[in-house]
PDB file of C-alpha atoms in Angstrom:
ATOM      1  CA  UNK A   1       0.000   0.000   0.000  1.00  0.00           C
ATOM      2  CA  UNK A   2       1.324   3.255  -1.070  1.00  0.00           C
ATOM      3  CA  UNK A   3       1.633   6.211   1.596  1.00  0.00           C
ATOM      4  CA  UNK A   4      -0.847   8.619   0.110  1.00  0.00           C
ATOM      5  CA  UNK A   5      -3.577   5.620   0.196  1.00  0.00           C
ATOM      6  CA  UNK A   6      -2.549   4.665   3.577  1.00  0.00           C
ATOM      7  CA  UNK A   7      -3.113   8.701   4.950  1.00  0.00           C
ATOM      8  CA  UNK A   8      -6.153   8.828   3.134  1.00  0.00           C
ATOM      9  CA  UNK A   9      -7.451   5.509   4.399  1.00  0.00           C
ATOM     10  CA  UNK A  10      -6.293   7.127   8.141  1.00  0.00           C
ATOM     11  CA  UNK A  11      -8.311  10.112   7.393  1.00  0.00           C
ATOM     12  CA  UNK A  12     -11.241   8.590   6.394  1.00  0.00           C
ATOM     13  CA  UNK A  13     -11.231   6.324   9.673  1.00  0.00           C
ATOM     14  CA  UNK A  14     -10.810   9.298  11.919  1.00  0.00           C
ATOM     15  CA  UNK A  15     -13.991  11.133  13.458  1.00  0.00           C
ATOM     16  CA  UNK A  16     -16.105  12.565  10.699  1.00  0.00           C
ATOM     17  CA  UNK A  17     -16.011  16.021  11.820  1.00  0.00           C
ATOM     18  CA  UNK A  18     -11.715  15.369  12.140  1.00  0.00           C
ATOM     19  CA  UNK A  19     -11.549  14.033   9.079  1.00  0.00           C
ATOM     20  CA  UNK A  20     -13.764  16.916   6.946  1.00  0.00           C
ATOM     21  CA  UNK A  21     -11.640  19.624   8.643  1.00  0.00           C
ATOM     22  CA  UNK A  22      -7.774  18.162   7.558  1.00  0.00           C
ATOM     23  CA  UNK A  23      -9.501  16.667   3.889  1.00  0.00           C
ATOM     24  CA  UNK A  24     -10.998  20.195   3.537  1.00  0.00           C
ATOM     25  CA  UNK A  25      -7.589  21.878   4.883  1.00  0.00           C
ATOM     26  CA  UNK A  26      -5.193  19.582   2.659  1.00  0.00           C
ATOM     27  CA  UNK A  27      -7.445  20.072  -0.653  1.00  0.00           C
ATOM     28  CA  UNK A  28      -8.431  16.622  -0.363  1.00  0.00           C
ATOM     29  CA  UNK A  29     -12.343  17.165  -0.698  1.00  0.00           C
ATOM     30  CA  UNK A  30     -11.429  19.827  -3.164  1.00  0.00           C
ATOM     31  CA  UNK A  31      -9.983  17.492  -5.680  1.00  0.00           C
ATOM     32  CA  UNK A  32     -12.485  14.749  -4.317  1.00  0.00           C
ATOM     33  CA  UNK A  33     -15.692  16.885  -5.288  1.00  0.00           C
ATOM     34  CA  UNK A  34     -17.027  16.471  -1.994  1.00  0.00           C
ATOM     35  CA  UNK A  35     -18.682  19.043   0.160  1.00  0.00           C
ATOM     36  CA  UNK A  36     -17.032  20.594   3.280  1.00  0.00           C
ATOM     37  CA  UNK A  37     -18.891  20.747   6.402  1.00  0.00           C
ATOM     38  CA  UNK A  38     -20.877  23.550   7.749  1.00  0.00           C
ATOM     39  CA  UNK A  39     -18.279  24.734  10.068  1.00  0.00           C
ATOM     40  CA  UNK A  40     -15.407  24.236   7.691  1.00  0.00           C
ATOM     41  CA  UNK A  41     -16.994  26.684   4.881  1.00  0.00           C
ATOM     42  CA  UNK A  42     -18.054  29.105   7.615  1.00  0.00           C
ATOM     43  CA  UNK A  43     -14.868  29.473   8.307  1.00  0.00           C
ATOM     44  CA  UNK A  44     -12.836  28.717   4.690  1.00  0.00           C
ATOM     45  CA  UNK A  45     -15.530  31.864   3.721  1.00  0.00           C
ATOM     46  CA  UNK A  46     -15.227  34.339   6.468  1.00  0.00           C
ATOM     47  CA  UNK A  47     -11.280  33.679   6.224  1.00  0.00           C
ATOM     48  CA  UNK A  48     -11.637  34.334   2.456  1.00  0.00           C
ATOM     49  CA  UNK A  49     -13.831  37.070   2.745  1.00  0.00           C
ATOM     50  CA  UNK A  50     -11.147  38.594   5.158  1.00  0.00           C
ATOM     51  CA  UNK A  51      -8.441  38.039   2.781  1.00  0.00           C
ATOM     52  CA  UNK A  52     -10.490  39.400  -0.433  1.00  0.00           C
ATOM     53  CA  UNK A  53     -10.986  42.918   1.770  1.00  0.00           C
ATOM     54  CA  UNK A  54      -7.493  43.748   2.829  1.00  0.00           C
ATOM     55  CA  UNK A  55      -5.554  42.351   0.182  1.00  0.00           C
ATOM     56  CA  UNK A  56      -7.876  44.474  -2.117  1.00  0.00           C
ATOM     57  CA  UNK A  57      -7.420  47.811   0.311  1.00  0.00           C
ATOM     58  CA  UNK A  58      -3.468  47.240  -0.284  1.00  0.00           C
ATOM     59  CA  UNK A  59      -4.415  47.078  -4.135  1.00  0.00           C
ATOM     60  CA  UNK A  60      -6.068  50.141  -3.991  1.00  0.00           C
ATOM     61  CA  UNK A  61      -3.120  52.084  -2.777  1.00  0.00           C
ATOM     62  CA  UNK A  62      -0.149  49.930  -4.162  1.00  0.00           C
ATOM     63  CA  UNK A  63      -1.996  49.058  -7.484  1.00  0.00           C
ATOM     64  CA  UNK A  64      -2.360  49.902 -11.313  1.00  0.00           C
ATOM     65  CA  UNK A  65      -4.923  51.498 -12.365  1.00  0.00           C
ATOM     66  CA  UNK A  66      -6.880  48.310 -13.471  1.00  0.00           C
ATOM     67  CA  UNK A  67      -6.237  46.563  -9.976  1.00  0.00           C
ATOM     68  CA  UNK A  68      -7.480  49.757  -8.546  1.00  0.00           C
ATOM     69  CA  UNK A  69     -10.715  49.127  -9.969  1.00  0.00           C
ATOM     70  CA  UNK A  70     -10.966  45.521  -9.734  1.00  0.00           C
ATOM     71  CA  UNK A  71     -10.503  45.839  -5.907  1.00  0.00           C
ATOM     72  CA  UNK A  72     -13.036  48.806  -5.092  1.00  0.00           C
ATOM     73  CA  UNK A  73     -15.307  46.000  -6.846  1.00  0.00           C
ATOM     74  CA  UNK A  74     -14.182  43.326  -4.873  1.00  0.00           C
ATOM     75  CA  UNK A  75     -14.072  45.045  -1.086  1.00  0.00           C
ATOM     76  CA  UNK A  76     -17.796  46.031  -1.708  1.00  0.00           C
ATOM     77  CA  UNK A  77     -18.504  42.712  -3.043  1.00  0.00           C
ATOM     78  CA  UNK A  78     -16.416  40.511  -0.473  1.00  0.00           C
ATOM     79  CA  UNK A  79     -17.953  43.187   2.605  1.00  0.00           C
ATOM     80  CA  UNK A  80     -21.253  42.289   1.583  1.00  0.00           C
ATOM     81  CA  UNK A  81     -21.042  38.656   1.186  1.00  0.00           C
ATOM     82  CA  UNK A  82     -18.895  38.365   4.917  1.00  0.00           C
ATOM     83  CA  UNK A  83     -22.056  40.233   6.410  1.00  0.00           C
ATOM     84  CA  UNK A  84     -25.031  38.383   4.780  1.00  0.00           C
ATOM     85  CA  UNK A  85     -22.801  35.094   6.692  1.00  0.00           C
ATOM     86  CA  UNK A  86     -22.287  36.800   9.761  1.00  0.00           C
ATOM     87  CA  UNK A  87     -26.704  37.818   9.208  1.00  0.00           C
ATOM     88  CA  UNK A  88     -26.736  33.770   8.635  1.00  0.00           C
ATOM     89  CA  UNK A  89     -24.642  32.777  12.073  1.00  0.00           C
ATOM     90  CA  UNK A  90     -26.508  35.513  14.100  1.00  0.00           C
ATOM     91  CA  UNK A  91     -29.614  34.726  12.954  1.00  0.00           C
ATOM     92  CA  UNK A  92     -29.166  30.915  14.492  1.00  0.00           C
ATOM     93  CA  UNK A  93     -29.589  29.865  10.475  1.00  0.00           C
ATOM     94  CA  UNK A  94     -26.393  28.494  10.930  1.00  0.00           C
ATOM     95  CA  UNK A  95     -24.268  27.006  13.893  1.00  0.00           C
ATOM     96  CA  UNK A  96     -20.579  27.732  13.541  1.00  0.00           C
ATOM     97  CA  UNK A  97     -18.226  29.693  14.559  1.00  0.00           C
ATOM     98  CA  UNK A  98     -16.884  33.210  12.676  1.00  0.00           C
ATOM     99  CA  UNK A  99     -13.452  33.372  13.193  1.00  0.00           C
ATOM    100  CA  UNK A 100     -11.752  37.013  13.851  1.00  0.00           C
ATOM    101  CA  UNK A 101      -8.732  36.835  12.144  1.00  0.00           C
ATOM    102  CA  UNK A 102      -6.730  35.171   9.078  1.00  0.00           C
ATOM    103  CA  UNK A 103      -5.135  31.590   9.082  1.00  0.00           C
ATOM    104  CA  UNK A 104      -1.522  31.644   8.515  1.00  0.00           C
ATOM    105  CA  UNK A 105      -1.684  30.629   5.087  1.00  0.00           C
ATOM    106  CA  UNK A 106      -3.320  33.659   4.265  1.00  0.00           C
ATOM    107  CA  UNK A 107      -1.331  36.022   6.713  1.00  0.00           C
ATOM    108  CA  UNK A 108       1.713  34.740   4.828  1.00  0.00           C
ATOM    109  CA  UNK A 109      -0.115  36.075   1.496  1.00  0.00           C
ATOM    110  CA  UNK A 110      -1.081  39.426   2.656  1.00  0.00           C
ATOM    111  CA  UNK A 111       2.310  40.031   4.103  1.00  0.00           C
ATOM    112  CA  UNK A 112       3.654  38.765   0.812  1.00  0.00           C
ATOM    113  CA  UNK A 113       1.554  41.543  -0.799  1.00  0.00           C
ATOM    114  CA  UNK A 114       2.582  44.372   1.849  1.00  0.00           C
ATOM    115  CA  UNK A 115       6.489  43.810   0.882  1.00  0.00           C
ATOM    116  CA  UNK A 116       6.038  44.064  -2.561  1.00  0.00           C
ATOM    117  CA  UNK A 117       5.987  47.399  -4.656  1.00  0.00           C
ATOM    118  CA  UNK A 118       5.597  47.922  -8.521  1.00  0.00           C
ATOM    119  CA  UNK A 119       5.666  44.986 -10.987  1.00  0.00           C
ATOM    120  CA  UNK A 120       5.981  42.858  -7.973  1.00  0.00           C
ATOM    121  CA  UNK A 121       2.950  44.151  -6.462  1.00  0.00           C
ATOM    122  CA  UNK A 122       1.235  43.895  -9.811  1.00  0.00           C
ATOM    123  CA  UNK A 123       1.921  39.882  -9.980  1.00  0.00           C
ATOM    124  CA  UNK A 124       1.492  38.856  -6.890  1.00  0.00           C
ATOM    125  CA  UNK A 125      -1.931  40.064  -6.307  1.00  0.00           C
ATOM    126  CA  UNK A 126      -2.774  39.091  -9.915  1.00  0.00           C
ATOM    127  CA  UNK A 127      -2.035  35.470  -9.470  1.00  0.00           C
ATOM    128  CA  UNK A 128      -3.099  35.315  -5.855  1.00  0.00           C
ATOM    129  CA  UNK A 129      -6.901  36.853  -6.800  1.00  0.00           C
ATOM    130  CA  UNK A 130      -7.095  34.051  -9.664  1.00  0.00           C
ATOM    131  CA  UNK A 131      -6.014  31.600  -7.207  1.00  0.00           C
ATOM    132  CA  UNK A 132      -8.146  32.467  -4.673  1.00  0.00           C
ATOM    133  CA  UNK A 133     -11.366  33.078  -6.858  1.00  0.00           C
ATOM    134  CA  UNK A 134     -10.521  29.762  -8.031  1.00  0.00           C
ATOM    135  CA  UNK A 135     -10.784  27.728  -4.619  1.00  0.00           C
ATOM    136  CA  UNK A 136     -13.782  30.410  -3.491  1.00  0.00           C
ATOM    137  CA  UNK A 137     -15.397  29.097  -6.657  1.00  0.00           C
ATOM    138  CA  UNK A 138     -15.106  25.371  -5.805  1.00  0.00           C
ATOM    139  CA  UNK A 139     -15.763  26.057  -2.212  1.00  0.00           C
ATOM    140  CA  UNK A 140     -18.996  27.316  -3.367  1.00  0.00           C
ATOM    141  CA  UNK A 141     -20.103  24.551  -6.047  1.00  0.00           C
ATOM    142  CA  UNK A 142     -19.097  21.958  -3.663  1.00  0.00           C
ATOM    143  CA  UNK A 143     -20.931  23.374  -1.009  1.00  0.00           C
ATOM    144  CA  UNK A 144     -24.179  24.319  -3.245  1.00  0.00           C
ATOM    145  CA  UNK A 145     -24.505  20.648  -4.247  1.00  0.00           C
ATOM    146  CA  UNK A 146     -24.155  18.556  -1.294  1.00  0.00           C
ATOM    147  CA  UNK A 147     -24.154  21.124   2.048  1.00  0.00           C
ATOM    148  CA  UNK A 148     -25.744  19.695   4.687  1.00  0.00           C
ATOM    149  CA  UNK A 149     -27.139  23.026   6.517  1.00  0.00           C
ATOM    150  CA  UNK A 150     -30.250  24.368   3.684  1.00  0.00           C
ATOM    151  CA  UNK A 151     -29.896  28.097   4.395  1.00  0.00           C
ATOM    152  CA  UNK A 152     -26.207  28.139   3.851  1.00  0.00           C
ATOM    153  CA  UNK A 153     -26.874  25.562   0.729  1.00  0.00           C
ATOM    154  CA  UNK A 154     -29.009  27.978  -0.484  1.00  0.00           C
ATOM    155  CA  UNK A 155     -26.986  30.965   0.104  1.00  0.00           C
ATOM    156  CA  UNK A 156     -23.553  29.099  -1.452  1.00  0.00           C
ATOM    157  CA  UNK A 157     -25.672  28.297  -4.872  1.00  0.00           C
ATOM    158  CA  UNK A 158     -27.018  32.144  -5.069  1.00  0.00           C
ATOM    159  CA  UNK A 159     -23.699  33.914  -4.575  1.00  0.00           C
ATOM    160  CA  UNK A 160     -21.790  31.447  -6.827  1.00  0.00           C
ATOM    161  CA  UNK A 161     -22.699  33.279  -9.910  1.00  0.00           C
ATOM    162  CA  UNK A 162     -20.795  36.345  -8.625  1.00  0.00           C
ATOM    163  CA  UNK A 163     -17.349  34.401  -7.656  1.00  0.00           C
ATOM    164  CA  UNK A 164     -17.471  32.864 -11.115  1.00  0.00           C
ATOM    165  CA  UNK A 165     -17.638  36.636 -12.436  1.00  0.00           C
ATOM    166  CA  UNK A 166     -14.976  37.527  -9.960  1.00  0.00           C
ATOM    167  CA  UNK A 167     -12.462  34.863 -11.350  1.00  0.00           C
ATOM    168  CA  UNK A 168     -13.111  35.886 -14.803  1.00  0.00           C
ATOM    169  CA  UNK A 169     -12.188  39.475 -13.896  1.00  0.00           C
ATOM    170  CA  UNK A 170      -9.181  38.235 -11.937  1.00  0.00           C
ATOM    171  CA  UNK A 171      -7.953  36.194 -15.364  1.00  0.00           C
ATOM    172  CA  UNK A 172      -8.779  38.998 -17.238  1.00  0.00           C
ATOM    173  CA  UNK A 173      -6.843  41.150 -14.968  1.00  0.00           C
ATOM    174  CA  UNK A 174      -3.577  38.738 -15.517  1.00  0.00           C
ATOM    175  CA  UNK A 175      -4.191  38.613 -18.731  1.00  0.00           C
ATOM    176  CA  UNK A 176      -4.218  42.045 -19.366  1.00  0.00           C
ATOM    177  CA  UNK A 177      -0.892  42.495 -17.423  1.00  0.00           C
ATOM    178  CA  UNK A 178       0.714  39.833 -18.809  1.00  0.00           C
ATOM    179  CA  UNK A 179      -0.008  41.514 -22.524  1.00  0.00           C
ATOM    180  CA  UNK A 180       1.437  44.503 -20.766  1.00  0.00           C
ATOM    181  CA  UNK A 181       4.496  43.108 -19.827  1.00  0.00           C
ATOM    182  CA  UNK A 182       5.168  41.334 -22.990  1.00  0.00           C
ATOM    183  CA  UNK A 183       4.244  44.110 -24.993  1.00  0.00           C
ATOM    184  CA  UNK A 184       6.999  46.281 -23.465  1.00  0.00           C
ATOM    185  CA  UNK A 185       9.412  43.648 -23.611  1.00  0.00           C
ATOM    186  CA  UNK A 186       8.860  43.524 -27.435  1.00  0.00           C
ATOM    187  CA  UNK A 187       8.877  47.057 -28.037  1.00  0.00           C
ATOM    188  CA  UNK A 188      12.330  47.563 -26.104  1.00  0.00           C
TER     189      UNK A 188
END
């Protein structure tokens, strides 16, 4: 038996609600197709939410013109979503917990962001909005299709439409860049 199947086989032997949280933390359910708990998209949300808001405030100081925009967008869009969650947890809709503050994984992002300046800046957040639209988007569809709380099933399947628009603005926004870049590479 290979390692990976025997850690999988471990993980799926473990308590359920153990063995949602480190599948859901390690990508497993992501690549799976399966649907993280309640209290593991609560918090994969609120955390992303989080992250969407300041990351997006440094844009709009540090960034082009173009990421300027795309994050005045995204810090209404991201505020509104974290408070129609918080509305869903206060409202006893949902039982989980918010948490206050970013993971480390996404600490270690934003402070990535807050060293860089210029065409550093411009990257960075390019490639980490695409990648995090990307696992907000699957967060989402997984949670849309087989959630197990109905309000928060609901709620996943209705603001989906808008974090599929926010990747393709994010792609756009690297692609546009990256046509930048190139362009003034060729014209040198």
């Amino acid at each position: 038996m290979n390692r990976t199947a025997l850690v999988l086989g471990c993980l799926l032997i473990a308590t359920p609600a153990l063995a949602e949280s480190v599948t859901e933390k390690t990508g497993v359910n992501s690549v799976l197709g399966i649907a993280p708990s309640t209290e593991d998209f609560v918090k994969q949300v609120a955390i992303s939410d989080m992250f969407e808001i300041q990351s997006n405030q440094l844009a709009e100081r540090k960034g082009s013109a173009a990421q300027q925009a795309f994050a005045k967008q995204m810090i209404t869009d991201h505020t509104k979503t974290s408070s129609e969650l918080k509305s869903l947890v206060s409202d006893g809709k949902v039982k989980a917990a918010l948490p206050t503050a970013l993971d480390s994984a996404h600490q270690a992002k934003l402070d990535k962001l807050k060293n860089a300046n210029g065409a550093e800046f411009n990257e960075t957040f390019d490639e980490q909005q695409v990648a995090a639209h990307k696992d907000a988007v699957s967060l989402f569809e997984r949670y849309a299709k087989g959630g197990d709380n109905a309000a928060l099933k609901n709620w996943a399947g209705t603001t989906l439409p808008k974090l599929q628009h926010h990747l393709e603005m994010a792609q756009q926004l690297d692609r546009d860049r990256t046509n930048t870049t190139s362009e003034s590479k060729a014209n040198k």
